[in-house]
PDB file of C-alpha atoms and ligand atoms in Angstrom:
ATOM      1  CA  MET A   1     201.985  57.354  83.714  1.00  0.00           C
ATOM      2  CA  MET A   2     200.994  53.758  82.969  1.00  0.00           C
ATOM      3  CA  GLN A   3     197.408  53.051  83.931  1.00  0.00           C
ATOM      4  CA  VAL A   4     196.174  49.684  85.058  1.00  0.00           C
ATOM      5  CA  THR A   5     193.612  48.013  82.749  1.00  0.00           C
ATOM      6  CA  ILE A   6     190.210  46.493  83.492  1.00  0.00           C
ATOM      7  CA  SER A   7     191.445  42.934  82.948  1.00  0.00           C
ATOM      8  CA  GLU A   8     194.503  43.457  85.159  1.00  0.00           C
ATOM      9  CA  LEU A   9     192.321  44.854  87.934  1.00  0.00           C
ATOM     10  CA  LEU A  10     189.857  41.985  87.684  1.00  0.00           C
ATOM     11  CA  ARG A  11     192.681  39.459  87.849  1.00  0.00           C
ATOM     12  CA  SER A  12     194.288  41.037  90.901  1.00  0.00           C
ATOM     13  CA  GLY A  13     190.898  41.642  92.556  1.00  0.00           C
ATOM     14  CA  ALA A  14     189.845  38.008  92.106  1.00  0.00           C
ATOM     15  CA  ALA A  15     193.155  36.793  93.532  1.00  0.00           C
ATOM     16  CA  ASP A  16     192.737  39.171  96.455  1.00  0.00           C
ATOM     17  CA  LEU A  17     189.241  37.815  97.258  1.00  0.00           C
ATOM     18  CA  ALA A  18     189.968  34.130  96.587  1.00  0.00           C
ATOM     19  CA  PRO A  19     190.713  33.221 100.234  1.00  0.00           C
ATOM     20  CA  HIS A  20     187.532  35.003 101.386  1.00  0.00           C
ATOM     21  CA  SER A  21     184.877  34.201  98.774  1.00  0.00           C
ATOM     22  CA  GLU A  22     183.782  31.180  96.760  1.00  0.00           C
ATOM     23  CA  SER A  23     182.814  33.504  93.914  1.00  0.00           C
ATOM     24  CA  ALA A  24     185.915  35.719  93.894  1.00  0.00           C
ATOM     25  CA  ARG A  25     186.031  36.432  90.141  1.00  0.00           C
ATOM     26  CA  LEU A  26     182.298  37.164  89.930  1.00  0.00           C
ATOM     27  CA  ASP A  27     182.523  39.376  93.024  1.00  0.00           C
ATOM     28  CA  ALA A  28     185.395  41.356  91.452  1.00  0.00           C
ATOM     29  CA  GLU A  29     183.416  41.781  88.215  1.00  0.00           C
ATOM     30  CA  LEU A  30     180.272  42.979  90.018  1.00  0.00           C
ATOM     31  CA  LEU A  31     182.235  45.445  92.156  1.00  0.00           C
ATOM     32  CA  LEU A  32     184.303  46.930  89.325  1.00  0.00           C
ATOM     33  CA  GLY A  33     181.214  46.935  87.084  1.00  0.00           C
ATOM     34  CA  GLU A  34     179.365  49.003  89.673  1.00  0.00           C
ATOM     35  CA  ILE A  35     182.194  51.546  89.906  1.00  0.00           C
ATOM     36  CA  LEU A  36     182.534  51.856  86.119  1.00  0.00           C
ATOM     37  CA  SER A  37     178.764  51.568  85.437  1.00  0.00           C
ATOM     38  CA  ARG A  38     179.391  48.652  83.105  1.00  0.00           C
ATOM     39  CA  GLY A  39     177.891  45.173  82.900  1.00  0.00           C
ATOM     40  CA  ARG A  40     180.065  42.067  83.066  1.00  0.00           C
ATOM     41  CA  ALA A  41     179.934  41.555  79.288  1.00  0.00           C
ATOM     42  CA  GLN A  42     181.122  45.128  78.740  1.00  0.00           C
ATOM     43  CA  LEU A  43     184.019  44.621  81.152  1.00  0.00           C
ATOM     44  CA  ALA A  44     185.031  41.509  79.212  1.00  0.00           C
ATOM     45  CA  ALA A  45     184.784  43.342  75.876  1.00  0.00           C
ATOM     46  CA  HIS A  46     186.867  46.298  77.118  1.00  0.00           C
ATOM     47  CA  GLY A  47     189.513  44.446  79.116  1.00  0.00           C
ATOM     48  CA  GLU A  48     192.336  46.560  77.706  1.00  0.00           C
ATOM     49  CA  ASP A  49     190.737  49.902  78.683  1.00  0.00           C
ATOM     50  CA  PRO A  50     192.691  51.837  81.310  1.00  0.00           C
ATOM     51  CA  VAL A  51     190.964  52.602  84.635  1.00  0.00           C
ATOM     52  CA  GLU A  52     191.175  56.082  86.183  1.00  0.00           C
ATOM     53  CA  PRO A  53     193.171  56.210  89.443  1.00  0.00           C
ATOM     54  CA  GLN A  54     190.155  57.304  91.529  1.00  0.00           C
ATOM     55  CA  ASN A  55     188.219  54.287  90.268  1.00  0.00           C
ATOM     56  CA  VAL A  56     191.135  51.989  91.081  1.00  0.00           C
ATOM     57  CA  GLN A  57     191.111  53.469  94.570  1.00  0.00           C
ATOM     58  CA  ALA A  58     187.337  52.950  94.921  1.00  0.00           C
ATOM     59  CA  PHE A  59     187.743  49.331  93.780  1.00  0.00           C
ATOM     60  CA  ARG A  60     190.458  48.682  96.346  1.00  0.00           C
ATOM     61  CA  MET A  61     188.244  50.060  99.104  1.00  0.00           C
ATOM     62  CA  MET A  62     185.383  47.785  98.065  1.00  0.00           C
ATOM     63  CA  LEU A  63     187.728  44.776  97.968  1.00  0.00           C
ATOM     64  CA  ALA A  64     188.826  45.551 101.518  1.00  0.00           C
ATOM     65  CA  ARG A  65     185.212  45.606 102.750  1.00  0.00           C
ATOM     66  CA  ARG A  66     184.423  42.420 100.836  1.00  0.00           C
ATOM     67  CA  ARG A  67     187.420  40.724 102.485  1.00  0.00           C
ATOM     68  CA  GLU A  68     185.937  41.666 105.860  1.00  0.00           C
ATOM     69  CA  GLY A  69     182.759  39.752 104.963  1.00  0.00           C
ATOM     70  CA  MET A  70     180.510  42.485 103.550  1.00  0.00           C
ATOM     71  CA  PRO A  71     178.190  40.891 100.947  1.00  0.00           C
ATOM     72  CA  VAL A  72     178.691  42.118  97.376  1.00  0.00           C
ATOM     73  CA  ALA A  73     175.016  43.103  97.238  1.00  0.00           C
ATOM     74  CA  TYR A  74     175.458  45.612 100.080  1.00  0.00           C
ATOM     75  CA  LEU A  75     178.557  47.071  98.401  1.00  0.00           C
ATOM     76  CA  THR A  76     176.842  47.515  95.036  1.00  0.00           C
ATOM     77  CA  GLY A  77     173.355  48.107  96.497  1.00  0.00           C
ATOM     78  CA  ARG A  78     171.919  45.639  93.989  1.00  0.00           C
ATOM     79  CA  ARG A  79     170.929  41.993  93.685  1.00  0.00           C
ATOM     80  CA  GLU A  80     169.239  39.990  90.943  1.00  0.00           C
ATOM     81  CA  PHE A  81     166.324  37.817  92.055  1.00  0.00           C
ATOM     82  CA  TRP A  82     164.025  36.068  89.584  1.00  0.00           C
ATOM     83  CA  SER A  83     165.522  38.305  86.859  1.00  0.00           C
ATOM     84  CA  LEU A  84     164.420  41.387  88.771  1.00  0.00           C
ATOM     85  CA  GLY A  85     167.120  43.933  89.545  1.00  0.00           C
ATOM     86  CA  LEU A  86     166.458  44.667  93.216  1.00  0.00           C
ATOM     87  CA  ARG A  87     167.922  47.422  95.336  1.00  0.00           C
ATOM     88  CA  VAL A  88     169.160  46.102  98.664  1.00  0.00           C
ATOM     89  CA  THR A  89     170.510  47.806 101.774  1.00  0.00           C
ATOM     90  CA  PRO A  90     171.953  46.321 104.984  1.00  0.00           C
ATOM     91  CA  GLN A  91     168.412  46.637 106.465  1.00  0.00           C
ATOM     92  CA  VAL A  92     167.205  43.711 104.319  1.00  0.00           C
ATOM     93  CA  LEU A  93     168.339  40.138 103.826  1.00  0.00           C
ATOM     94  CA  VAL A  94     170.195  39.605 100.561  1.00  0.00           C
ATOM     95  CA  PRO A  95     167.700  37.510  98.543  1.00  0.00           C
ATOM     96  CA  ARG A  96     168.986  33.957  98.045  1.00  0.00           C
ATOM     97  CA  PRO A  97     168.782  31.768  94.938  1.00  0.00           C
ATOM     98  CA  GLU A  98     167.109  28.963  96.944  1.00  0.00           C
ATOM     99  CA  THR A  99     164.169  31.276  97.593  1.00  0.00           C
ATOM    100  CA  GLU A 100     163.381  31.054  93.874  1.00  0.00           C
ATOM    101  CA  THR A 101     162.229  27.466  94.665  1.00  0.00           C
ATOM    102  CA  LEU A 102     159.528  28.983  96.874  1.00  0.00           C
ATOM    103  CA  VAL A 103     158.472  31.378  94.108  1.00  0.00           C
ATOM    104  CA  GLU A 104     158.343  28.523  91.563  1.00  0.00           C
ATOM    105  CA  SER A 105     156.229  26.323  93.804  1.00  0.00           C
ATOM    106  CA  ALA A 106     153.743  29.141  94.432  1.00  0.00           C
ATOM    107  CA  LEU A 107     153.514  30.057  90.739  1.00  0.00           C
ATOM    108  CA  GLU A 108     152.757  26.442  89.807  1.00  0.00           C
ATOM    109  CA  LEU A 109     149.648  26.638  91.975  1.00  0.00           C
ATOM    110  CA  LEU A 110     148.560  30.104  90.849  1.00  0.00           C
ATOM    111  CA  PRO A 111     146.869  29.952  87.439  1.00  0.00           C
ATOM    112  CA  ARG A 112     147.650  32.941  85.185  1.00  0.00           C
ATOM    113  CA  ALA A 113     144.013  33.741  84.519  1.00  0.00           C
ATOM    114  CA  HIS A 114     142.984  33.756  88.176  1.00  0.00           C
ATOM    115  CA  ALA A 115     142.985  37.025  90.131  1.00  0.00           C
ATOM    116  CA  ALA A 116     144.260  35.416  93.326  1.00  0.00           C
ATOM    117  CA  ARG A 117     145.138  37.184  96.573  1.00  0.00           C
ATOM    118  CA  VAL A 118     148.679  36.391  97.689  1.00  0.00           C
ATOM    119  CA  LEU A 119     150.367  37.169 101.032  1.00  0.00           C
ATOM    120  CA  ASP A 120     154.178  37.288 101.475  1.00  0.00           C
ATOM    121  CA  LEU A 121     155.023  37.405 105.199  1.00  0.00           C
ATOM    122  CA  GLY A 122     158.408  38.956 106.069  1.00  0.00           C
ATOM    123  CA  THR A 123     158.984  40.416 102.614  1.00  0.00           C
ATOM    124  CA  GLY A 124     162.376  42.087 103.242  1.00  0.00           C
ATOM    125  CA  SER A 125     163.490  43.626  99.926  1.00  0.00           C
ATOM    126  CA  GLY A 126     160.125  42.534  98.502  1.00  0.00           C
ATOM    127  CA  ALA A 127     161.824  39.778  96.479  1.00  0.00           C
ATOM    128  CA  ILE A 128     159.121  37.087  96.687  1.00  0.00           C
ATOM    129  CA  ALA A 129     156.135  39.445  96.546  1.00  0.00           C
ATOM    130  CA  LEU A 130     157.548  41.300  93.539  1.00  0.00           C
ATOM    131  CA  ALA A 131     158.488  38.128  91.632  1.00  0.00           C
ATOM    132  CA  ILE A 132     154.968  36.737  92.054  1.00  0.00           C
ATOM    133  CA  ALA A 133     153.346  40.095  91.251  1.00  0.00           C
ATOM    134  CA  ARG A 134     155.427  40.427  88.067  1.00  0.00           C
ATOM    135  CA  GLU A 135     154.591  36.869  86.934  1.00  0.00           C
ATOM    136  CA  ARG A 136     150.895  37.116  87.832  1.00  0.00           C
ATOM    137  CA  PRO A 137     149.728  40.629  86.925  1.00  0.00           C
ATOM    138  CA  LEU A 138     146.121  39.786  87.766  1.00  0.00           C
ATOM    139  CA  CYS A 139     146.999  38.804  91.333  1.00  0.00           C
ATOM    140  CA  ALA A 140     146.747  41.223  94.252  1.00  0.00           C
ATOM    141  CA  VAL A 141     149.854  40.669  96.378  1.00  0.00           C
ATOM    142  CA  VAL A 142     150.388  41.912  99.940  1.00  0.00           C
ATOM    143  CA  GLY A 143     153.933  42.019 101.364  1.00  0.00           C
ATOM    144  CA  THR A 144     154.438  42.481 105.115  1.00  0.00           C
ATOM    145  CA  ASP A 145     157.359  43.059 107.432  1.00  0.00           C
ATOM    146  CA  LEU A 146     157.963  44.064 111.019  1.00  0.00           C
ATOM    147  CA  SER A 147     160.774  46.343 109.873  1.00  0.00           C
ATOM    148  CA  PRO A 148     159.745  49.761 108.493  1.00  0.00           C
ATOM    149  CA  GLU A 149     163.189  50.069 106.910  1.00  0.00           C
ATOM    150  CA  ALA A 150     162.654  46.822 104.998  1.00  0.00           C
ATOM    151  CA  LEU A 151     159.231  47.994 103.824  1.00  0.00           C
ATOM    152  CA  ALA A 152     160.791  51.230 102.551  1.00  0.00           C
ATOM    153  CA  VAL A 153     163.219  49.193 100.450  1.00  0.00           C
ATOM    154  CA  ALA A 154     160.397  46.947  99.179  1.00  0.00           C
ATOM    155  CA  ARG A 155     158.292  49.998  98.226  1.00  0.00           C
ATOM    156  CA  GLU A 156     161.206  51.547  96.399  1.00  0.00           C
ATOM    157  CA  ASN A 157     161.763  48.289  94.489  1.00  0.00           C
ATOM    158  CA  ALA A 158     158.104  48.112  93.464  1.00  0.00           C
ATOM    159  CA  ALA A 159     158.221  51.711  92.225  1.00  0.00           C
ATOM    160  CA  GLY A 160     161.544  51.213  90.436  1.00  0.00           C
ATOM    161  CA  LEU A 161     160.291  48.095  88.675  1.00  0.00           C
ATOM    162  CA  GLY A 162     156.898  49.619  87.887  1.00  0.00           C
ATOM    163  CA  ILE A 163     155.059  46.805  89.679  1.00  0.00           C
ATOM    164  CA  GLY A 164     151.705  48.127  90.872  1.00  0.00           C
ATOM    165  CA  ASN A 165     149.830  45.038  92.052  1.00  0.00           C
ATOM    166  CA  VAL A 166     151.510  44.865  95.484  1.00  0.00           C
ATOM    167  CA  ALA A 167     150.491  46.545  98.731  1.00  0.00           C
ATOM    168  CA  TRP A 168     152.755  46.761 101.791  1.00  0.00           C
ATOM    169  CA  ARG A 169     151.756  46.400 105.447  1.00  0.00           C
ATOM    170  CA  ARG A 170     153.759  46.559 108.640  1.00  0.00           C
ATOM    171  CA  GLY A 171     153.238  44.225 111.586  1.00  0.00           C
ATOM    172  CA  HIS A 172     154.101  41.039 113.425  1.00  0.00           C
ATOM    173  CA  TRP A 173     153.201  38.198 111.023  1.00  0.00           C
ATOM    174  CA  PHE A 174     149.395  38.030 110.645  1.00  0.00           C
ATOM    175  CA  ASP A 175     148.864  41.131 112.830  1.00  0.00           C
ATOM    176  CA  ALA A 176     149.664  43.082 109.645  1.00  0.00           C
ATOM    177  CA  VAL A 177     146.566  41.620 107.934  1.00  0.00           C
ATOM    178  CA  PRO A 178     144.158  40.981 110.844  1.00  0.00           C
ATOM    179  CA  SER A 179     140.946  40.390 108.955  1.00  0.00           C
ATOM    180  CA  GLU A 180     142.129  39.455 105.467  1.00  0.00           C
ATOM    181  CA  ARG A 181     142.128  36.075 103.744  1.00  0.00           C
ATOM    182  CA  PHE A 182     144.295  34.908 100.855  1.00  0.00           C
ATOM    183  CA  ASP A 183     144.502  32.205  98.196  1.00  0.00           C
ATOM    184  CA  ALA A 184     148.210  31.780  98.855  1.00  0.00           C
ATOM    185  CA  ILE A 185     150.368  32.508 101.891  1.00  0.00           C
ATOM    186  CA  VAL A 186     154.098  32.339 101.202  1.00  0.00           C
ATOM    187  CA  SER A 187     157.006  33.150 103.487  1.00  0.00           C
ATOM    188  CA  ASN A 188     160.735  32.913 103.866  1.00  0.00           C
ATOM    189  CA  PRO A 189     160.819  33.728 107.587  1.00  0.00           C
ATOM    190  CA  PRO A 190     163.887  33.774 109.821  1.00  0.00           C
ATOM    191  CA  TYR A 191     164.723  30.140 110.600  1.00  0.00           C
ATOM    192  CA  VAL A 192     168.373  29.933 111.694  1.00  0.00           C
ATOM    193  CA  ALA A 193     168.810  28.710 115.295  1.00  0.00           C
ATOM    194  CA  ALA A 194     170.372  31.349 117.566  1.00  0.00           C
ATOM    195  CA  ASP A 195     173.415  29.166 118.268  1.00  0.00           C
ATOM    196  CA  ASP A 196     173.961  28.058 114.656  1.00  0.00           C
ATOM    197  CA  PRO A 197     177.657  28.571 113.821  1.00  0.00           C
ATOM    198  CA  ALA A 198     176.575  29.571 110.286  1.00  0.00           C
ATOM    199  CA  LEU A 199     175.459  32.939 111.718  1.00  0.00           C
ATOM    200  CA  ALA A 200     179.099  33.974 112.102  1.00  0.00           C
ATOM    201  CA  ALA A 201     179.407  34.297 108.323  1.00  0.00           C
ATOM    202  CA  LEU A 202     176.135  36.263 108.067  1.00  0.00           C
ATOM    203  CA  GLN A 203     176.999  39.094 110.431  1.00  0.00           C
ATOM    204  CA  ALA A 204     176.410  41.902 107.954  1.00  0.00           C
ATOM    205  CA  GLU A 205     172.739  40.937 107.561  1.00  0.00           C
ATOM    206  CA  PRO A 206     169.955  41.937 109.981  1.00  0.00           C
ATOM    207  CA  ARG A 207     169.791  39.483 112.868  1.00  0.00           C
ATOM    208  CA  GLU A 208     165.944  39.701 112.915  1.00  0.00           C
ATOM    209  CA  ALA A 209     165.882  38.503 109.306  1.00  0.00           C
ATOM    210  CA  LEU A 210     167.910  35.395 110.080  1.00  0.00           C
ATOM    211  CA  THR A 211     167.090  34.099 113.516  1.00  0.00           C
ATOM    212  CA  PRO A 212     163.718  33.979 115.296  1.00  0.00           C
ATOM    213  CA  GLY A 213     164.968  32.438 118.546  1.00  0.00           C
ATOM    214  CA  ILE A 214     166.704  29.508 120.154  1.00  0.00           C
ATOM    215  CA  THR A 215     165.374  26.634 118.050  1.00  0.00           C
ATOM    216  CA  GLY A 216     165.058  28.405 114.697  1.00  0.00           C
ATOM    217  CA  LEU A 217     161.466  27.134 114.380  1.00  0.00           C
ATOM    218  CA  GLU A 218     159.721  29.919 116.315  1.00  0.00           C
ATOM    219  CA  ALA A 219     158.607  32.024 113.326  1.00  0.00           C
ATOM    220  CA  LEU A 220     157.629  28.983 111.239  1.00  0.00           C
ATOM    221  CA  ALA A 221     155.499  27.781 114.174  1.00  0.00           C
ATOM    222  CA  GLN A 222     153.727  31.147 114.495  1.00  0.00           C
ATOM    223  CA  ILE A 223     153.036  31.298 110.770  1.00  0.00           C
ATOM    224  CA  ALA A 224     151.816  27.677 110.634  1.00  0.00           C
ATOM    225  CA  ALA A 225     149.485  28.424 113.554  1.00  0.00           C
ATOM    226  CA  GLY A 226     147.946  31.507 111.948  1.00  0.00           C
ATOM    227  CA  ALA A 227     147.829  30.435 108.310  1.00  0.00           C
ATOM    228  CA  ARG A 228     144.579  28.491 108.253  1.00  0.00           C
ATOM    229  CA  GLY A 229     142.532  31.360 109.629  1.00  0.00           C
ATOM    230  CA  HIS A 230     143.835  33.607 106.831  1.00  0.00           C
ATOM    231  CA  LEU A 231     143.273  31.276 103.876  1.00  0.00           C
ATOM    232  CA  LEU A 232     140.389  31.399 101.425  1.00  0.00           C
ATOM    233  CA  GLU A 233     138.779  28.170 100.310  1.00  0.00           C
ATOM    234  CA  GLY A 234     141.135  26.180  98.081  1.00  0.00           C
ATOM    235  CA  GLY A 235     144.136  28.162  99.305  1.00  0.00           C
ATOM    236  CA  PHE A 236     147.596  26.929 100.260  1.00  0.00           C
ATOM    237  CA  VAL A 237     150.652  27.842 102.293  1.00  0.00           C
ATOM    238  CA  ALA A 238     154.260  27.556 101.063  1.00  0.00           C
ATOM    239  CA  LEU A 239     157.074  28.040 103.597  1.00  0.00           C
ATOM    240  CA  GLU A 240     160.827  28.104 103.086  1.00  0.00           C
ATOM    241  CA  HIS A 241     162.828  26.406 105.844  1.00  0.00           C
ATOM    242  CA  GLY A 242     166.335  25.194 106.629  1.00  0.00           C
ATOM    243  CA  ALA A 243     167.614  22.015 104.970  1.00  0.00           C
ATOM    244  CA  ASP A 244     167.316  20.077 108.253  1.00  0.00           C
ATOM    245  CA  GLN A 245     163.853  21.394 109.200  1.00  0.00           C
ATOM    246  CA  ALA A 246     161.613  19.611 106.644  1.00  0.00           C
ATOM    247  CA  GLU A 247     160.192  17.079 109.102  1.00  0.00           C
ATOM    248  CA  ALA A 248     159.678  19.626 111.848  1.00  0.00           C
ATOM    249  CA  VAL A 249     157.821  22.004 109.524  1.00  0.00           C
ATOM    250  CA  ALA A 250     155.641  19.206 108.112  1.00  0.00           C
ATOM    251  CA  ALA A 251     154.747  18.263 111.685  1.00  0.00           C
ATOM    252  CA  LEU A 252     153.935  21.890 112.543  1.00  0.00           C
ATOM    253  CA  LEU A 253     151.660  22.201 109.525  1.00  0.00           C
ATOM    254  CA  ALA A 254     149.971  18.872 110.292  1.00  0.00           C
ATOM    255  CA  SER A 255     149.356  19.937 113.886  1.00  0.00           C
ATOM    256  CA  HIS A 256     147.519  23.024 112.577  1.00  0.00           C
ATOM    257  CA  GLY A 257     145.177  21.090 110.292  1.00  0.00           C
ATOM    258  CA  PHE A 258     147.129  21.075 107.030  1.00  0.00           C
ATOM    259  CA  ARG A 259     147.149  18.063 104.736  1.00  0.00           C
ATOM    260  CA  LEU A 260     148.645  16.989 101.407  1.00  0.00           C
ATOM    261  CA  ILE A 261     151.923  18.345 102.567  1.00  0.00           C
ATOM    262  CA  ARG A 262     154.639  18.276  99.966  1.00  0.00           C
ATOM    263  CA  SER A 263     158.311  18.976 100.405  1.00  0.00           C
ATOM    264  CA  LEU A 264     160.221  20.656  97.573  1.00  0.00           C
ATOM    265  CA  ARG A 265     163.953  20.710  96.991  1.00  0.00           C
ATOM    266  CA  ASP A 266     166.240  23.559  96.000  1.00  0.00           C
ATOM    267  CA  ALA A 267     168.682  23.409  93.074  1.00  0.00           C
ATOM    268  CA  ALA A 268     171.232  21.737  95.364  1.00  0.00           C
ATOM    269  CA  GLY A 269     168.744  18.917  96.114  1.00  0.00           C
ATOM    270  CA  ARG A 270     168.033  19.920  99.714  1.00  0.00           C
ATOM    271  CA  PRO A 271     164.429  19.983 101.003  1.00  0.00           C
ATOM    272  CA  ARG A 272     163.667  23.690 101.414  1.00  0.00           C
ATOM    273  CA  VAL A 273     159.953  24.368 100.902  1.00  0.00           C
ATOM    274  CA  ALA A 274     156.920  22.888 102.677  1.00  0.00           C
ATOM    275  CA  LEU A 275     153.589  23.127 100.897  1.00  0.00           C
ATOM    276  CA  GLY A 276     150.347  22.595 102.782  1.00  0.00           C
ATOM    277  CA  PHE A 277     146.637  22.658 102.061  1.00  0.00           C
ATOM    278  CA  PRO A 278     144.051  22.924 104.834  1.00  0.00           C
ATOM    279  CA  GLU A 279     142.131  19.758 105.540  1.00  0.00           C
ATOM    280  CA  THR A 280     138.950  21.792 105.746  1.00  0.00           C
ATOM    281  CA  ASN A 281     139.133  25.409 104.873  1.00  0.00           C
ATOM    282  CA  PHE A 282     137.606  27.027 107.882  1.00  0.00           C
ATOM    283  CA  PRO A 283     137.912  26.015 111.504  1.00  0.00           C
TER     284      PRO A 283
HETATM  285  N1  LIG B   1     161.336  37.586 101.954  1.00  0.00           N
HETATM  286  C1  LIG B   1     162.684  38.135 101.878  1.00  0.00           C
HETATM  287  C2  LIG B   1     163.567  37.197 101.091  1.00  0.00           C
HETATM  288  O1  LIG B   1     163.187  36.047 100.907  1.00  0.00           O
HETATM  289  O2  LIG B   1     164.642  37.628 100.641  1.00  0.00           O
HETATM  290  C3  LIG B   1     163.272  38.366 103.290  1.00  0.00           C
HETATM  291  C4  LIG B   1     163.290  37.146 104.142  1.00  0.00           C
HETATM  292  S1  LIG B   1     164.152  37.327 105.687  1.00  0.00           S
HETATM  293  C5  LIG B   1     164.724  35.668 105.884  1.00  0.00           C
HETATM  294  C6  LIG B   1     162.840  37.400 106.902  1.00  0.00           C
HETATM  295  C7  LIG B   1     162.085  38.719 106.994  1.00  0.00           C
HETATM  296  O3  LIG B   1     161.098  38.584 108.025  1.00  0.00           O
HETATM  297  C8  LIG B   1     162.918  39.920 107.350  1.00  0.00           C
HETATM  298  O4  LIG B   1     162.688  40.949 106.419  1.00  0.00           O
HETATM  299  C9  LIG B   1     162.434  40.334 108.747  1.00  0.00           C
HETATM  300  O5  LIG B   1     162.440  41.720 108.978  1.00  0.00           O
HETATM  301  C10 LIG B   1     161.021  39.795 108.759  1.00  0.00           C
HETATM  302  N2  LIG B   1     160.504  39.494 110.096  1.00  0.00           N
HETATM  303  C11 LIG B   1     161.169  39.005 111.158  1.00  0.00           C
HETATM  304  N3  LIG B   1     160.339  38.842 112.197  1.00  0.00           N
HETATM  305  C12 LIG B   1     159.113  39.248 111.789  1.00  0.00           C
HETATM  306  C13 LIG B   1     157.835  39.306 112.416  1.00  0.00           C
HETATM  307  N4  LIG B   1     157.673  38.936 113.684  1.00  0.00           N
HETATM  308  N5  LIG B   1     156.785  39.749 111.684  1.00  0.00           N
HETATM  309  C14 LIG B   1     156.949  40.131 110.396  1.00  0.00           C
HETATM  310  N6  LIG B   1     158.144  40.093 109.742  1.00  0.00           N
HETATM  311  C15 LIG B   1     159.209  39.656 110.434  1.00  0.00           C
HETATM  312  N1  LIG B   2     168.872  31.028 103.690  1.00  0.00           N
HETATM  313  C1  LIG B   2     169.517  31.875 104.671  1.00  0.00           C
HETATM  314  C2  LIG B   2     170.862  31.295 105.008  1.00  0.00           C
HETATM  315  O1  LIG B   2     170.956  30.277 105.664  1.00  0.00           O
HETATM  316  C3  LIG B   2     168.656  32.007 105.917  1.00  0.00           C
HETATM  317  C4  LIG B   2     167.487  32.842 105.649  1.00  0.00           C
HETATM  318  C5  LIG B   2     166.412  32.634 106.638  1.00  0.00           C
HETATM  319  O2  LIG B   2     166.585  32.471 107.838  1.00  0.00           O
HETATM  320  N2  LIG B   2     165.241  32.621 106.132  1.00  0.00           N
HETATM  321  O3  LIG B   2     171.835  31.843 104.583  1.00  0.00           O
END
């Protein structure tokens, strides 16, 4: 019996996903690569290899779920963030490339030789906390989340990557670290307004990770309010926000005694990170 080859499957898979995904070819490569335990380069190098019927069947089932809107990362259970191979489950947000802007801005302010204390609020898969911990081995990083399931994924990622300078705490924002202070507080909190039509395309992801309430600013406001009381002298806060929230977040930070506020843009040129320093360090 004639067997279908890797390159034929990738071609038909990409065509199948094209109406549903902007990255149809890449999606097909990641899905087939997962089934065959091969990287994308290996798939390209072995395009003429035949694929076993049960693997063809598994690929078709994944394509069907992808067409229904399931993110590739949930189908493969993996996502790259800051060159870290992270495990992800539907209990955590799929880490986004724009969040690397937040990591970059924090790293710029964290000297390599300084053993700083860093807090990542709402850590999800642990993406931000783990990227900073990997880049700054002397730092002590704390990642928090309200979701125990998310913290389990973050812990597993830390263990899998052999990153030991992160501790995990559960709780509502600063309740997880009631009496601790940090040199840096970073967060990518939920910030999508509850009636934002964009949520329709994000249905596979946890609602609590995406939307904090009606305006979308509720979590950012709570974090801005609590940040100053949890910063050490000379510390800073860096918050990711939606592309249309830069002014609102700057105003929130200013109203809680932060100065020298800078706005940073993501790779697409949209303002996505607000950076603030307390006017005086302690109230
Ligand atoms: N930091 C991860 C990232 O950038 O990929 C996940 C960010 S996701 C947008 C927001 C995270 O905040 C979710 O993991 C969610 O469970 C958590 N979260 C939501 N409300 C929270 C709260 N009140 N206190 C602590 N964490 C919360
Ligand atoms: N960046 C995500 C999106 O709009 C939202 C994540 C968040 O609310 N922090 O797809």
